[in-house]
PDB file of C-alpha atoms in Angstrom:
ATOM      1  CA  MET A  41       0.000   0.000   0.000  1.00 47.00           C
ATOM      2  CA  MET A  42       2.796   2.404   0.952  1.00 42.00           C
ATOM      3  CA  ARG A  43       4.640   1.573  -2.301  1.00 47.00           C
ATOM      4  CA  LYS A  44       1.502   2.354  -4.358  1.00 47.00           C
ATOM      5  CA  LEU A  45       0.999   5.601  -2.430  1.00 43.00           C
ATOM      6  CA  ALA A  46       4.611   6.628  -3.023  1.00 44.00           C
ATOM      7  CA  THR A  47       4.295   5.790  -6.697  1.00 44.00           C
ATOM      8  CA  SER A  48       1.136   7.878  -6.958  1.00 46.00           C
ATOM      9  CA  LEU A  49       2.832  10.808  -5.282  1.00 43.00           C
ATOM     10  CA  VAL A  50       5.790  10.575  -7.659  1.00 45.00           C
ATOM     11  CA  LEU A  51       3.494  10.429 -10.683  1.00 45.00           C
ATOM     12  CA  SER A  52       1.501  13.407  -9.374  1.00 47.00           C
ATOM     13  CA  CYS A  53       4.709  15.407  -8.936  1.00 45.00           C
ATOM     14  CA  ILE A  54       5.835  14.507 -12.457  1.00 45.00           C
ATOM     15  CA  ALA A  55       2.455  15.520 -13.875  1.00 44.00           C
ATOM     16  CA  PHE A  56       2.504  18.824 -11.961  1.00 43.00           C
ATOM     17  CA  THR A  57       6.051  19.536 -13.111  1.00 44.00           C
ATOM     18  CA  SER A  58       5.136  18.710 -16.702  1.00 41.00           C
ATOM     19  CA  VAL A  59       2.211  21.136 -16.642  1.00 41.00           C
ATOM     20  CA  ASN A  60       4.416  23.892 -15.272  1.00 45.00           C
ATOM     21  CA  ALA A  61       7.142  23.094 -17.777  1.00 49.00           C
ATOM     22  CA  THR A  62       4.739  23.507 -20.681  1.00 56.00           C
ATOM     23  CA  ALA A  63       3.387  26.866 -19.461  1.00 69.00           C
ATOM     24  CA  ASP A  64       4.660  29.437 -21.955  1.00 92.00           C
ATOM     25  CA  GLN A  65       5.253  33.189 -21.832  1.00 97.00           C
ATOM     26  CA  LEU A  66       1.731  33.920 -23.039  1.00 98.00           C
ATOM     27  CA  ASP A  67       0.283  32.040 -20.050  1.00 97.00           C
ATOM     28  CA  THR A  68       2.795  33.681 -17.718  1.00 97.00           C
ATOM     29  CA  VAL A  69       1.884  37.215 -18.804  1.00 98.00           C
ATOM     30  CA  ILE A  70      -1.868  36.579 -18.531  1.00 98.00           C
ATOM     31  CA  GLN A  71      -1.571  34.897 -15.125  1.00 97.00           C
ATOM     32  CA  ARG A  72       0.727  37.651 -13.831  1.00 98.00           C
ATOM     33  CA  GLY A  73      -1.650  40.350 -15.024  1.00 98.00           C
ATOM     34  CA  THR A  74       1.164  42.600 -16.220  1.00 98.00           C
ATOM     35  CA  LEU A  75       3.052  42.901 -19.510  1.00 98.00           C
ATOM     36  CA  ASN A  76       6.690  43.930 -19.044  1.00 98.00           C
ATOM     37  CA  CYS A  77       7.378  45.683 -22.329  1.00 98.00           C
ATOM     38  CA  GLY A  78      10.805  47.106 -23.167  1.00 98.00           C
ATOM     39  CA  VAL A  79      11.083  50.323 -25.206  1.00 98.00           C
ATOM     40  CA  VAL A  80      14.025  52.584 -26.101  1.00 96.00           C
ATOM     41  CA  LEU A  81      12.798  55.921 -24.760  1.00 97.00           C
ATOM     42  CA  ASP A  82      15.434  58.214 -26.259  1.00 93.00           C
ATOM     43  CA  PHE A  83      14.361  57.479 -29.830  1.00 93.00           C
ATOM     44  CA  PRO A  84      11.484  59.826 -30.753  1.00 93.00           C
ATOM     45  CA  PRO A  85       8.935  59.532 -32.177  1.00 94.00           C
ATOM     46  CA  MET A  86       9.094  55.763 -31.555  1.00 96.00           C
ATOM     47  CA  GLY A  87       9.878  56.135 -27.856  1.00 97.00           C
ATOM     48  CA  TYR A  88      10.365  59.178 -25.615  1.00 96.00           C
ATOM     49  CA  PHE A  89       9.223  60.878 -22.406  1.00 97.00           C
ATOM     50  CA  ASP A  90       6.375  63.374 -22.821  1.00 96.00           C
ATOM     51  CA  GLY A  91       5.931  66.721 -21.054  1.00 94.00           C
ATOM     52  CA  ASN A  92       4.729  64.917 -17.936  1.00 97.00           C
ATOM     53  CA  ASN A  93       7.795  62.644 -17.989  1.00 97.00           C
ATOM     54  CA  GLN A  94       5.629  59.684 -18.997  1.00 97.00           C
ATOM     55  CA  PRO A  95       6.605  57.127 -21.661  1.00 98.00           C
ATOM     56  CA  ALA A  96       5.159  58.015 -25.057  1.00 98.00           C
ATOM     57  CA  GLY A  97       5.661  57.273 -28.737  1.00 97.00           C
ATOM     58  CA  PHE A  98       4.733  54.808 -31.463  1.00 98.00           C
ATOM     59  CA  ASP A  99       6.393  51.832 -29.721  1.00 98.00           C
ATOM     60  CA  VAL A 100       4.823  52.742 -26.376  1.00 98.00           C
ATOM     61  CA  GLY A 101       1.421  52.818 -28.079  1.00 98.00           C
ATOM     62  CA  TYR A 102       2.038  49.312 -29.394  1.00 98.00           C
ATOM     63  CA  CYS A 103       2.974  48.096 -25.893  1.00 98.00           C
ATOM     64  CA  ASN A 104      -0.242  49.517 -24.489  1.00 98.00           C
ATOM     65  CA  ASP A 105      -2.312  48.021 -27.316  1.00 98.00           C
ATOM     66  CA  LEU A 106      -0.728  44.616 -26.717  1.00 98.00           C
ATOM     67  CA  ALA A 107      -1.465  44.787 -22.989  1.00 98.00           C
ATOM     68  CA  ALA A 108      -5.069  45.762 -23.723  1.00 98.00           C
ATOM     69  CA  ALA A 109      -5.451  42.832 -26.133  1.00 98.00           C
ATOM     70  CA  LEU A 110      -4.151  40.496 -23.430  1.00 98.00           C
ATOM     71  CA  GLY A 111      -6.371  42.047 -20.745  1.00 98.00           C
ATOM     72  CA  VAL A 112      -3.405  42.947 -18.528  1.00 98.00           C
ATOM     73  CA  GLU A 113      -1.639  46.060 -17.245  1.00 98.00           C
ATOM     74  CA  SER A 114       1.170  47.620 -19.298  1.00 98.00           C
ATOM     75  CA  ASN A 115       4.533  48.143 -17.598  1.00 98.00           C
ATOM     76  CA  ILE A 116       6.878  50.146 -19.844  1.00 98.00           C
ATOM     77  CA  LEU A 117      10.580  49.570 -19.156  1.00 98.00           C
ATOM     78  CA  ASN A 118      13.129  52.065 -20.483  1.00 98.00           C
ATOM     79  CA  LEU A 119      16.001  50.342 -22.305  1.00 96.00           C
ATOM     80  CA  THR A 120      19.170  51.395 -24.084  1.00 93.00           C
ATOM     81  CA  TRP A 121      19.917  49.847 -27.471  1.00 92.00           C
ATOM     82  CA  GLY A 122      22.355  47.473 -25.805  1.00 92.00           C
ATOM     83  CA  ASP A 123      19.816  46.411 -23.147  1.00 95.00           C
ATOM     84  CA  ARG A 124      17.247  44.990 -25.545  1.00 96.00           C
ATOM     85  CA  ILE A 125      18.443  41.395 -25.932  1.00 96.00           C
ATOM     86  CA  PRO A 126      19.869  41.011 -22.386  1.00 97.00           C
ATOM     87  CA  SER A 127      16.554  42.201 -20.914  1.00 98.00           C
ATOM     88  CA  LEU A 128      14.771  39.266 -22.568  1.00 97.00           C
ATOM     89  CA  ILE A 129      17.385  36.688 -21.702  1.00 96.00           C
ATOM     90  CA  SER A 130      17.376  37.769 -18.040  1.00 96.00           C
ATOM     91  CA  GLY A 131      13.560  37.760 -17.874  1.00 96.00           C
ATOM     92  CA  LYS A 132      13.322  41.501 -17.144  1.00 98.00           C
ATOM     93  CA  THR A 133      11.054  41.979 -20.153  1.00 98.00           C
ATOM     94  CA  ASP A 134       8.433  39.760 -21.805  1.00 98.00           C
ATOM     95  CA  VAL A 135       8.751  41.483 -25.163  1.00 98.00           C
ATOM     96  CA  VAL A 136      10.785  44.342 -26.567  1.00 98.00           C
ATOM     97  CA  ILE A 137       9.050  46.754 -28.910  1.00 98.00           C
ATOM     98  CA  GLY A 138      12.217  48.666 -29.583  1.00 97.00           C
ATOM     99  CA  SER A 139      12.739  49.156 -33.322  1.00 95.00           C
ATOM    100  CA  THR A 140      15.016  46.114 -33.480  1.00 96.00           C
ATOM    101  CA  SER A 141      16.434  45.318 -36.925  1.00 93.00           C
ATOM    102  CA  ASP A 142      15.686  41.719 -37.845  1.00 95.00           C
ATOM    103  CA  THR A 143      19.244  40.601 -38.601  1.00 93.00           C
ATOM    104  CA  LEU A 144      20.134  36.934 -38.882  1.00 95.00           C
ATOM    105  CA  GLU A 145      22.868  37.445 -36.296  1.00 94.00           C
ATOM    106  CA  ARG A 146      20.416  38.735 -33.680  1.00 95.00           C
ATOM    107  CA  ALA A 147      18.008  35.923 -34.525  1.00 97.00           C
ATOM    108  CA  LYS A 148      20.595  33.497 -33.129  1.00 96.00           C
ATOM    109  CA  SER A 149      19.864  34.955 -29.681  1.00 96.00           C
ATOM    110  CA  VAL A 150      16.218  36.046 -29.747  1.00 98.00           C
ATOM    111  CA  GLY A 151      13.035  35.316 -31.651  1.00 98.00           C
ATOM    112  CA  PHE A 152      11.667  37.865 -34.116  1.00 98.00           C
ATOM    113  CA  THR A 153       8.080  38.537 -35.117  1.00 98.00           C
ATOM    114  CA  TYR A 154       6.844  39.758 -38.462  1.00 97.00           C
ATOM    115  CA  PRO A 155       8.060  43.283 -39.306  1.00 97.00           C
ATOM    116  CA  TYR A 156       6.098  46.156 -37.807  1.00 97.00           C
ATOM    117  CA  PHE A 157       8.019  49.143 -39.220  1.00 96.00           C
ATOM    118  CA  VAL A 158      10.605  50.040 -41.866  1.00 94.00           C
ATOM    119  CA  PHE A 159      13.168  52.829 -41.485  1.00 92.00           C
ATOM    120  CA  LYS A 160      15.783  54.483 -43.649  1.00 90.00           C
ATOM    121  CA  PHE A 161      19.237  55.215 -42.239  1.00 92.00           C
ATOM    122  CA  GLN A 162      20.354  58.773 -42.813  1.00 95.00           C
ATOM    123  CA  VAL A 163      23.013  61.362 -42.022  1.00 97.00           C
ATOM    124  CA  ILE A 164      22.404  64.486 -39.941  1.00 98.00           C
ATOM    125  CA  ALA A 165      25.059  67.206 -39.858  1.00 98.00           C
ATOM    126  CA  PRO A 166      25.454  70.991 -39.608  1.00 97.00           C
ATOM    127  CA  LYS A 167      24.262  72.736 -42.768  1.00 97.00           C
ATOM    128  CA  ASN A 168      27.713  74.202 -43.361  1.00 96.00           C
ATOM    129  CA  LYS A 169      29.177  70.713 -43.824  1.00 95.00           C
ATOM    130  CA  ASN A 170      27.255  70.557 -47.124  1.00 92.00           C
ATOM    131  CA  ILE A 171      27.201  66.746 -47.280  1.00 95.00           C
ATOM    132  CA  GLN A 172      25.892  65.778 -50.706  1.00 93.00           C
ATOM    133  CA  SER A 173      26.668  62.061 -50.825  1.00 94.00           C
ATOM    134  CA  PHE A 174      27.440  59.319 -48.365  1.00 94.00           C
ATOM    135  CA  ASP A 175      31.030  59.230 -49.608  1.00 95.00           C
ATOM    136  CA  ASP A 176      31.511  62.796 -48.330  1.00 95.00           C
ATOM    137  CA  LEU A 177      31.782  61.248 -44.837  1.00 96.00           C
ATOM    138  CA  LYS A 178      35.237  59.908 -45.687  1.00 94.00           C
ATOM    139  CA  ASN A 179      37.072  62.894 -44.220  1.00 91.00           C
ATOM    140  CA  LEU A 180      34.590  63.788 -41.485  1.00 96.00           C
ATOM    141  CA  LYS A 181      34.217  62.701 -37.865  1.00 97.00           C
ATOM    142  CA  VAL A 182      31.214  60.385 -37.778  1.00 98.00           C
ATOM    143  CA  GLY A 183      29.249  58.989 -34.827  1.00 98.00           C
ATOM    144  CA  ALA A 184      26.344  56.647 -34.099  1.00 97.00           C
ATOM    145  CA  ALA A 185      24.732  54.946 -31.118  1.00 95.00           C
ATOM    146  CA  LEU A 186      26.512  51.791 -29.998  1.00 94.00           C
ATOM    147  CA  GLY A 187      24.856  48.487 -30.864  1.00 90.00           C
ATOM    148  CA  THR A 188      22.580  49.872 -33.580  1.00 92.00           C
ATOM    149  CA  THR A 189      22.236  48.476 -37.067  1.00 92.00           C
ATOM    150  CA  TYR A 190      23.103  51.873 -38.511  1.00 92.00           C
ATOM    151  CA  GLU A 191      26.417  51.687 -36.670  1.00 95.00           C
ATOM    152  CA  THR A 192      27.011  48.271 -38.238  1.00 93.00           C
ATOM    153  CA  GLU A 193      26.031  49.491 -41.702  1.00 92.00           C
ATOM    154  CA  TYR A 194      28.248  52.580 -41.513  1.00 94.00           C
ATOM    155  CA  LEU A 195      31.277  50.586 -40.337  1.00 95.00           C
ATOM    156  CA  ALA A 196      30.724  47.976 -43.057  1.00 94.00           C
ATOM    157  CA  TYR A 197      30.539  50.719 -45.691  1.00 94.00           C
ATOM    158  CA  ALA A 198      33.651  52.426 -44.316  1.00 94.00           C
ATOM    159  CA  GLU A 199      35.543  49.129 -44.374  1.00 95.00           C
ATOM    160  CA  LYS A 200      34.426  48.434 -47.938  1.00 94.00           C
ATOM    161  CA  LYS A 201      35.655  51.885 -48.975  1.00 94.00           C
ATOM    162  CA  GLY A 202      38.914  51.527 -47.029  1.00 95.00           C
ATOM    163  CA  TRP A 203      38.279  54.563 -44.848  1.00 93.00           C
ATOM    164  CA  GLY A 204      39.272  52.940 -41.565  1.00 91.00           C
ATOM    165  CA  THR A 205      37.639  53.758 -38.222  1.00 91.00           C
ATOM    166  CA  ASP A 206      39.893  56.494 -36.834  1.00 92.00           C
ATOM    167  CA  ASN A 207      37.204  59.093 -37.592  1.00 92.00           C
ATOM    168  CA  TYR A 208      34.408  57.088 -35.947  1.00 97.00           C
ATOM    169  CA  THR A 209      32.942  57.501 -32.432  1.00 97.00           C
ATOM    170  CA  ALA A 210      30.481  55.081 -30.840  1.00 97.00           C
ATOM    171  CA  PHE A 211      28.108  56.693 -28.349  1.00 96.00           C
ATOM    172  CA  LYS A 212      26.420  54.811 -25.517  1.00 93.00           C
ATOM    173  CA  SER A 213      22.929  55.996 -26.416  1.00 92.00           C
ATOM    174  CA  GLU A 214      20.984  57.865 -29.080  1.00 93.00           C
ATOM    175  CA  ASN A 215      20.816  60.956 -26.865  1.00 93.00           C
ATOM    176  CA  ASP A 216      24.575  60.862 -26.340  1.00 96.00           C
ATOM    177  CA  ALA A 217      25.135  60.693 -30.106  1.00 97.00           C
ATOM    178  CA  TYR A 218      22.999  63.787 -30.736  1.00 97.00           C
ATOM    179  CA  LEU A 219      24.605  65.620 -27.817  1.00 97.00           C
ATOM    180  CA  GLY A 220      28.024  64.825 -29.268  1.00 98.00           C
ATOM    181  CA  LEU A 221      26.891  66.182 -32.628  1.00 98.00           C
ATOM    182  CA  TYR A 222      25.457  69.327 -31.063  1.00 97.00           C
ATOM    183  CA  GLN A 223      28.670  69.907 -29.093  1.00 97.00           C
ATOM    184  CA  GLY A 224      30.849  69.423 -32.176  1.00 97.00           C
ATOM    185  CA  LYS A 225      32.523  66.234 -30.991  1.00 97.00           C
ATOM    186  CA  VAL A 226      31.569  64.706 -34.353  1.00 98.00           C
ATOM    187  CA  ASP A 227      30.709  66.296 -37.697  1.00 98.00           C
ATOM    188  CA  ALA A 228      27.850  63.962 -38.539  1.00 98.00           C
ATOM    189  CA  VAL A 229      25.686  61.294 -36.950  1.00 98.00           C
ATOM    190  CA  ILE A 230      24.017  58.287 -38.548  1.00 97.00           C
ATOM    191  CA  SER A 231      20.464  57.709 -37.325  1.00 95.00           C
ATOM    192  CA  THR A 232      17.012  56.935 -38.692  1.00 92.00           C
ATOM    193  CA  ASN A 233      15.047  59.241 -40.948  1.00 91.00           C
ATOM    194  CA  THR A 234      12.232  59.382 -38.377  1.00 91.00           C
ATOM    195  CA  ASN A 235      14.452  60.439 -35.466  1.00 91.00           C
ATOM    196  CA  ILE A 236      16.295  62.972 -37.599  1.00 94.00           C
ATOM    197  CA  ALA A 237      13.011  64.518 -38.732  1.00 91.00           C
ATOM    198  CA  THR A 238      12.014  64.922 -35.080  1.00 90.00           C
ATOM    199  CA  LYS A 239      15.334  66.495 -34.122  1.00 93.00           C
ATOM    200  CA  LEU A 240      15.176  69.006 -36.994  1.00 94.00           C
ATOM    201  CA  GLN A 241      11.906  70.340 -35.579  1.00 90.00           C
ATOM    202  CA  SER A 242      13.687  71.461 -32.399  1.00 92.00           C
ATOM    203  CA  ALA A 243      15.393  74.829 -31.868  1.00 95.00           C
ATOM    204  CA  GLU A 244      18.679  73.146 -30.933  1.00 94.00           C
ATOM    205  CA  PHE A 245      19.087  71.653 -34.393  1.00 96.00           C
ATOM    206  CA  LYS A 246      17.850  74.575 -36.505  1.00 95.00           C
ATOM    207  CA  ASP A 247      21.313  74.895 -38.080  1.00 97.00           C
ATOM    208  CA  PHE A 248      21.473  71.209 -38.992  1.00 97.00           C
ATOM    209  CA  ALA A 249      20.179  69.354 -42.041  1.00 96.00           C
ATOM    210  CA  ALA A 250      19.236  65.826 -43.065  1.00 96.00           C
ATOM    211  CA  GLY A 251      21.800  64.356 -45.412  1.00 95.00           C
ATOM    212  CA  PRO A 252      22.075  61.310 -47.654  1.00 95.00           C
ATOM    213  CA  PHE A 253      20.730  57.877 -46.819  1.00 93.00           C
ATOM    214  CA  VAL A 254      22.893  54.832 -46.168  1.00 90.00           C
ATOM    215  CA  PRO A 255      23.080  53.347 -49.683  1.00 90.00           C
ATOM    216  CA  ASN A 256      20.886  50.390 -50.600  1.00 85.00           C
ATOM    217  CA  TYR A 257      19.482  49.643 -47.161  1.00 87.00           C
ATOM    218  CA  ASP A 258      15.976  49.459 -45.710  1.00 89.00           C
ATOM    219  CA  ASP A 259      15.869  48.846 -41.969  1.00 91.00           C
ATOM    220  CA  VAL A 260      13.118  46.308 -41.311  1.00 94.00           C
ATOM    221  CA  VAL A 261      12.309  45.916 -37.616  1.00 96.00           C
ATOM    222  CA  GLY A 262      10.301  43.454 -35.540  1.00 98.00           C
ATOM    223  CA  LEU A 263       9.267  42.758 -31.978  1.00 98.00           C
ATOM    224  CA  ILE A 264      11.635  40.450 -30.103  1.00 98.00           C
ATOM    225  CA  ALA A 265      10.985  37.797 -27.465  1.00 98.00           C
ATOM    226  CA  LYS A 266      12.778  34.774 -26.080  1.00 98.00           C
ATOM    227  CA  ARG A 267      13.735  32.541 -28.988  1.00 96.00           C
ATOM    228  CA  SER A 268      12.215  29.428 -27.383  1.00 96.00           C
ATOM    229  CA  GLU A 269       8.756  30.987 -26.908  1.00 97.00           C
ATOM    230  CA  GLY A 270       7.069  29.837 -30.122  1.00 96.00           C
ATOM    231  CA  ALA A 271       3.482  30.223 -28.888  1.00 97.00           C
ATOM    232  CA  TRP A 272       4.192  33.707 -27.557  1.00 98.00           C
ATOM    233  CA  ILE A 273       5.800  34.784 -30.838  1.00 98.00           C
ATOM    234  CA  SER A 274       2.809  33.374 -32.753  1.00 97.00           C
ATOM    235  CA  TYR A 275       0.479  35.493 -30.613  1.00 98.00           C
ATOM    236  CA  LEU A 276       2.649  38.570 -31.192  1.00 98.00           C
ATOM    237  CA  ASN A 277       2.542  37.943 -34.944  1.00 97.00           C
ATOM    238  CA  LEU A 278      -1.259  37.812 -34.888  1.00 97.00           C
ATOM    239  CA  PHE A 279      -1.306  40.975 -32.784  1.00 98.00           C
ATOM    240  CA  LEU A 280       0.709  42.784 -35.482  1.00 98.00           C
ATOM    241  CA  VAL A 281      -1.717  41.592 -38.158  1.00 97.00           C
ATOM    242  CA  HIS A 282      -4.602  42.999 -36.123  1.00 97.00           C
ATOM    243  CA  GLN A 283      -2.782  46.321 -35.608  1.00 97.00           C
ATOM    244  CA  ILE A 284      -3.028  46.858 -39.371  1.00 97.00           C
ATOM    245  CA  ARG A 285      -6.409  45.178 -39.886  1.00 96.00           C
ATOM    246  CA  ASP A 286      -8.096  47.122 -37.067  1.00 96.00           C
ATOM    247  CA  GLY A 287      -6.541  50.469 -38.036  1.00 96.00           C
ATOM    248  CA  ASN A 288      -4.432  50.869 -34.898  1.00 97.00           C
ATOM    249  CA  MET A 289      -1.168  51.055 -36.814  1.00 96.00           C
ATOM    250  CA  ASN A 290      -2.463  53.951 -38.915  1.00 96.00           C
ATOM    251  CA  THR A 291      -3.827  55.710 -35.812  1.00 97.00           C
ATOM    252  CA  HIS A 292      -0.414  55.623 -34.120  1.00 97.00           C
ATOM    253  CA  TYR A 293       1.354  56.674 -37.313  1.00 94.00           C
ATOM    254  CA  ASN A 294      -0.979  59.646 -37.670  1.00 94.00           C
ATOM    255  CA  LYS A 295      -0.465  60.648 -34.057  1.00 95.00           C
ATOM    256  CA  HIS A 296       3.327  60.575 -34.158  1.00 93.00           C
ATOM    257  CA  PHE A 297       4.107  61.401 -37.801  1.00 90.00           C
ATOM    258  CA  GLY A 298       1.246  63.743 -38.645  1.00 88.00           C
ATOM    259  CA  SER A 299      -0.152  61.820 -41.605  1.00 89.00           C
ATOM    260  CA  ASP A 300      -1.625  58.480 -42.602  1.00 93.00           C
ATOM    261  CA  ALA A 301       0.853  55.645 -42.922  1.00 91.00           C
ATOM    262  CA  PRO A 302       2.170  55.470 -46.526  1.00 90.00           C
ATOM    263  CA  ALA A 303       0.427  52.833 -48.622  1.00 92.00           C
ATOM    264  CA  ASP A 304       3.755  51.242 -49.571  1.00 89.00           C
ATOM    265  CA  LEU A 305       4.677  50.858 -45.889  1.00 91.00           C
ATOM    266  CA  ILE A 306       1.340  49.212 -45.092  1.00 92.00           C
ATOM    267  CA  GLN A 307       1.694  46.904 -48.095  1.00 92.00           C
ATOM    268  CA  SER A 308       5.248  46.020 -47.112  1.00 90.00           C
ATOM    269  CA  LEU A 309       4.079  45.090 -43.622  1.00 92.00           C
ATOM    270  CA  ARG A 310       1.160  43.098 -45.003  1.00 90.00           C
ATOM    271  CA  ASP A 311       3.626  41.191 -47.163  1.00 89.00           C
ATOM    272  CA  ASN A 312       5.893  40.675 -44.104  1.00 81.00           C
ATOM    273  CA  LYS A 313       8.888  42.140 -45.924  1.00 69.00           C
TER     274      LYS A 313
END
């Protein structure tokens, strides 16, 4: 009798452990009642702090929409570019909606969803630098935020052209890169067309201008989650489909960019390109 009881207890423990082991991130978020969503909040208009020092921006709107779809509270966590992947691996965040380029190298560490936005990489510099082409950067001091795809693309282009890296400065954050540009520590910064457009609307950058784009590159970005969380990533993919289908994507684009989302952008996202 004791042996049968012990066996039953062991089997019950195994069954309980198996149930817990199969619980995925989707279940965890719903049961917890809170979505821990990572956003880079020095990257307007995708992520920033508003006049009340509250998280705002396109990516923040997506976090809040996702939490609402799940029926949970939204907890926005401010990340640097370099924090995005470690925050997932450590369990600090459930998902990062942080304009993360869907490179094959990053996909070795984290799981990507369908694309949810497409950027262009561009130069911003003082107007008196008169940068007409990307090759004009050869003899200028150039900077970018550390760990970004535009840093990678610039360095790859510089290597291909044989420029070397003596004129390059990596900044810890996006804000640091723009501060370095404003202070004259570098002659030009590589960033996204959306962030540059925002900066040029400010009084501090009235003497600056948007320059050429990084040649032959569209920056396609996705949400990221733990690579092993297939069910969670599937849910996030469906969420992105509904953002377009239900009009939420266009609403956020209008709010933060002042116009409807371009038809070619919507089509690109529908095609998952």
